[in-house]
Amino acid sequence: MLTARQVKACAIQAGADLCGIASIDRFAESPKGCHPTDILPGCKSVVVVGVRLLDGIVQANFRTYENGRHDLKGLYGTYGYTMLPNFELTYACYAVAQSIERYLGETAAPLSTGPMTNGRQISIRHCAVAAGLGEFGWMSIVLTPEFGPRNRFGVILTTTEIEPDPLYEGPALCDPSKCKICTDVCPTKAIHFKGDN
């Protein structure tokens, strides 16, 4: 039998930096068609794995906006957004799902990550929050205490019950009245603080 600790150890060994578990009751408000049981009937637990983004790649992305270095944008695309983090998440999700099926005889379904997602699935961001990994920031991406907004997440649905993690209740990770970085750097000005025009 796999414990929550063993599931997390499997995820870390497969390349994840974070792993949290949510019970199915945390998805009661999911929109029709986007509940975990709509994808995997009988789903009882949602396992979420996360990888941190490389600091150097995020810094290179800053050069794109701060210094007009548009030739660096592809670095972030490859190592921060569309490719490698998503492949790493895909492998970690597959390893966790394989372990659940091999050692528990239960069903596990890893979901697609990032731009490789096809069709309508469930919100990976909401799964990360439900698994206790962090909270939503002002710009509605998930912030974790370990890596702030520099995370990507993957999800495994399973029919086995695994002890869930508590929801994040630590110090607030986002205070838009003090920070406003996301509003200041948004290239399309789509994010703004209340009262700003």
CSV table of C-alpha atoms in Angstrom, one decimal:
chain,number,residue,atom,x,y,z
A,1,MET,CA,0.0,0.0,0.0
A,2,LEU,CA,1.3,3.5,-0.9
A,3,THR,CA,1.1,6.2,1.8
A,4,ALA,CA,1.0,9.9,1.1
A,5,ARG,CA,4.6,10.0,2.1
A,6,GLN,CA,5.5,7.4,-0.5
A,7,VAL,CA,3.6,9.1,-3.3
A,8,LYS,CA,5.4,12.3,-2.5
A,9,ALA,CA,8.8,10.5,-2.5
A,10,CYS,CA,8.0,9.0,-5.9
A,11,ALA,CA,7.2,12.4,-7.3
A,12,ILE,CA,10.4,14.0,-5.9
A,13,GLN,CA,12.4,11.1,-7.2
A,14,ALA,CA,10.8,11.6,-10.7
A,15,GLY,CA,11.9,15.2,-10.8
A,16,ALA,CA,9.2,17.2,-9.0
A,17,ASP,CA,10.1,19.8,-6.5
A,18,LEU,CA,6.6,19.9,-4.8
A,19,CYS,CA,3.8,17.4,-4.3
A,20,GLY,CA,0.5,17.8,-2.5
A,21,ILE,CA,-2.7,15.8,-2.3
A,22,ALA,CA,-6.3,16.9,-2.3
A,23,SER,CA,-9.4,14.9,-1.4
A,24,ILE,CA,-12.3,14.8,-3.8
A,25,ASP,CA,-14.6,16.8,-1.5
A,26,ARG,CA,-12.5,19.9,-2.2
A,27,PHE,CA,-13.9,20.0,-5.8
A,28,ALA,CA,-17.6,20.2,-4.9
A,29,GLU,CA,-17.8,23.6,-6.7
A,30,SER,CA,-16.2,22.5,-9.9
A,31,PRO,CA,-18.0,23.6,-13.1
A,32,LYS,CA,-20.0,20.9,-14.9
A,33,GLY,CA,-17.6,18.8,-17.0
A,34,CYS,CA,-14.5,19.9,-15.1
A,35,HIS,CA,-14.9,17.8,-11.9
A,36,PRO,CA,-12.2,15.2,-11.4
A,37,THR,CA,-14.9,12.4,-11.6
A,38,ASP,CA,-15.9,13.7,-15.0
A,39,ILE,CA,-12.5,12.6,-16.2
A,40,LEU,CA,-12.0,9.6,-13.9
A,41,PRO,CA,-15.2,8.1,-12.5
A,42,GLY,CA,-14.6,7.0,-9.0
A,43,CYS,CA,-11.8,9.5,-8.4
A,44,LYS,CA,-11.1,9.9,-4.7
A,45,SER,CA,-7.8,11.8,-4.6
A,46,VAL,CA,-6.0,14.4,-6.7
A,47,VAL,CA,-2.2,14.4,-6.6
A,48,VAL,CA,-0.5,17.5,-7.7
A,49,VAL,CA,3.2,17.7,-8.6
A,50,GLY,CA,5.1,21.0,-9.1
A,51,VAL,CA,8.4,22.0,-10.6
A,52,ARG,CA,10.2,25.3,-10.0
A,53,LEU,CA,11.3,27.5,-12.9
A,54,LEU,CA,15.0,28.2,-13.2
A,55,ASP,CA,15.9,31.6,-11.8
A,56,GLY,CA,18.3,32.2,-14.7
A,57,ILE,CA,15.6,31.6,-17.3
A,58,VAL,CA,13.2,34.0,-15.5
A,59,GLN,CA,15.9,36.6,-15.3
A,60,ALA,CA,16.5,36.2,-19.1
A,61,ASN,CA,12.8,36.7,-19.6
A,62,PHE,CA,13.1,40.0,-17.6
A,63,ARG,CA,15.7,41.2,-20.1
A,64,THR,CA,13.1,40.8,-22.9
A,65,TYR,CA,10.9,43.5,-21.2
A,66,GLU,CA,13.4,45.6,-19.4
A,67,ASN,CA,16.1,45.9,-22.1
A,68,GLY,CA,14.2,45.0,-25.3
A,69,ARG,CA,16.2,41.8,-25.7
A,70,HIS,CA,13.5,40.0,-27.7
A,71,ASP,CA,16.1,37.5,-28.9
A,72,LEU,CA,16.0,36.0,-25.4
A,73,LYS,CA,12.3,35.3,-25.4
A,74,GLY,CA,12.8,31.8,-26.8
A,75,LEU,CA,14.8,30.8,-23.7
A,76,TYR,CA,11.8,31.3,-21.5
A,77,GLY,CA,9.6,29.6,-24.0
A,78,THR,CA,11.8,26.5,-24.0
A,79,TYR,CA,12.9,26.3,-20.4
A,80,GLY,CA,10.2,28.2,-18.6
A,81,TYR,CA,6.8,27.8,-20.3
A,82,THR,CA,6.1,25.6,-23.2
A,83,MET,CA,8.6,22.8,-23.3
A,84,LEU,CA,10.9,21.4,-20.6
A,85,PRO,CA,9.0,22.1,-17.4
A,86,ASN,CA,6.0,20.5,-19.0
A,87,PHE,CA,7.9,17.4,-20.1
A,88,GLU,CA,9.4,17.1,-16.6
A,89,LEU,CA,5.8,17.3,-15.2
A,90,THR,CA,4.6,14.8,-17.7
A,91,TYR,CA,7.3,12.3,-16.6
A,92,ALA,CA,6.7,12.9,-12.9
A,93,CYS,CA,2.9,12.5,-13.3
A,94,TYR,CA,3.4,9.3,-15.3
A,95,ALA,CA,5.8,7.9,-12.6
A,96,VAL,CA,3.3,8.6,-9.8
A,97,ALA,CA,0.4,7.1,-11.8
A,98,GLN,CA,2.5,4.0,-12.6
A,99,SER,CA,3.3,3.6,-8.9
A,100,ILE,CA,-0.3,3.9,-7.8
A,101,GLU,CA,-1.4,1.3,-10.4
A,102,ARG,CA,1.4,-1.1,-9.8
A,103,TYR,CA,1.5,-1.1,-6.0
A,104,LEU,CA,-2.2,-0.4,-5.2
A,105,GLY,CA,-4.0,-1.9,-8.1
A,106,GLU,CA,-6.1,1.3,-8.3
A,107,THR,CA,-6.7,3.4,-11.4
A,108,ALA,CA,-4.6,6.6,-11.9
A,109,ALA,CA,-4.9,9.1,-14.7
A,110,PRO,CA,-2.2,11.7,-15.3
A,111,LEU,CA,-3.5,14.8,-17.0
A,112,SER,CA,-1.8,16.8,-19.8
A,113,THR,CA,0.3,19.7,-18.8
A,114,GLY,CA,0.8,23.2,-20.3
A,115,PRO,CA,0.3,23.7,-24.0
A,116,MET,CA,0.2,19.9,-24.6
A,117,THR,CA,-3.3,19.9,-23.1
A,118,ASN,CA,-6.0,18.9,-25.5
A,119,GLY,CA,-9.6,19.5,-24.9
A,120,ARG,CA,-11.3,20.6,-21.8
A,121,GLN,CA,-9.9,19.3,-18.5
A,122,ILE,CA,-9.9,20.5,-15.0
A,123,SER,CA,-8.1,23.5,-13.7
A,124,ILE,CA,-4.5,22.6,-12.8
A,125,ARG,CA,-4.2,25.8,-10.8
A,126,HIS,CA,-7.3,25.1,-8.7
A,127,CYS,CA,-5.9,21.6,-8.1
A,128,ALA,CA,-2.6,23.0,-6.8
A,129,VAL,CA,-4.5,25.2,-4.3
A,130,ALA,CA,-6.8,22.4,-3.3
A,131,ALA,CA,-3.7,20.2,-2.6
A,132,GLY,CA,-2.4,22.8,-0.2
A,133,LEU,CA,0.6,23.8,-2.3
A,134,GLY,CA,-0.1,27.6,-2.2
A,135,GLU,CA,-2.7,30.3,-2.9
A,136,PHE,CA,-3.9,32.4,-5.8
A,137,GLY,CA,-2.1,35.6,-6.3
A,138,TRP,CA,-3.6,38.9,-7.5
A,139,MET,CA,-2.8,37.9,-11.1
A,140,SER,CA,-4.6,34.6,-10.5
A,141,ILE,CA,-1.6,32.3,-10.8
A,142,VAL,CA,-0.7,30.0,-7.9
A,143,LEU,CA,2.0,31.3,-5.6
A,144,THR,CA,3.9,28.8,-3.3
A,145,PRO,CA,5.9,29.7,-0.2
A,146,GLU,CA,8.9,27.9,-1.7
A,147,PHE,CA,9.0,29.5,-5.2
A,148,GLY,CA,6.4,32.3,-5.3
A,149,PRO,CA,5.0,32.4,-8.9
A,150,ARG,CA,7.9,30.5,-10.4
A,151,ASN,CA,6.1,27.1,-10.6
A,152,ARG,CA,4.4,24.8,-13.1
A,153,PHE,CA,2.0,22.0,-12.0
A,154,GLY,CA,0.8,18.6,-13.1
A,155,VAL,CA,-2.1,16.5,-11.9
A,156,ILE,CA,-2.8,12.8,-11.3
A,157,LEU,CA,-6.3,11.6,-10.6
A,158,THR,CA,-6.7,8.3,-8.8
A,159,THR,CA,-9.5,6.1,-7.5
A,160,THR,CA,-7.5,5.4,-4.3
A,161,GLU,CA,-7.9,7.4,-1.1
A,162,ILE,CA,-4.6,9.0,-0.1
A,163,GLU,CA,-4.4,11.2,3.0
A,164,PRO,CA,-4.9,14.8,1.9
A,165,ASP,CA,-2.7,17.7,2.8
A,166,PRO,CA,-4.2,20.6,4.7
A,167,LEU,CA,-5.0,23.7,2.6
A,168,TYR,CA,-2.3,26.4,2.7
A,169,GLU,CA,-2.9,28.7,5.8
A,170,GLY,CA,0.5,30.3,6.1
A,171,PRO,CA,1.3,34.0,5.7
A,172,ALA,CA,-0.2,35.7,2.7
A,173,LEU,CA,1.9,35.2,-0.4
A,174,CYS,CA,0.5,38.2,-2.3
A,175,ASP,CA,-0.4,41.7,-1.1
A,176,PRO,CA,-1.2,43.7,-4.2
A,177,SER,CA,-1.4,46.9,-2.2
A,178,LYS,CA,2.3,46.6,-1.4
A,179,CYS,CA,3.8,44.9,-4.4
A,180,LYS,CA,2.1,45.6,-7.7
A,181,ILE,CA,4.9,43.9,-9.7
A,182,CYS,CA,2.4,41.9,-11.8
A,183,THR,CA,0.5,45.0,-12.7
A,184,ASP,CA,3.6,47.0,-13.5
A,185,VAL,CA,5.3,44.4,-15.7
A,186,CYS,CA,2.2,43.1,-17.5
A,187,PRO,CA,3.1,43.7,-21.2
A,188,THR,CA,-0.6,44.1,-22.3
A,189,LYS,CA,-1.7,45.9,-19.1
A,190,ALA,CA,-4.4,43.3,-18.7
A,191,ILE,CA,-3.8,43.2,-14.9
A,192,HIS,CA,-4.5,46.3,-12.9
A,193,PHE,CA,-5.0,47.2,-9.3
A,194,LYS,CA,-8.4,48.5,-8.2
A,195,GLY,CA,-8.5,52.2,-8.8
A,196,ASP,CA,-5.8,52.2,-11.4
A,197,ASN,CA,-6.8,53.1,-14.9
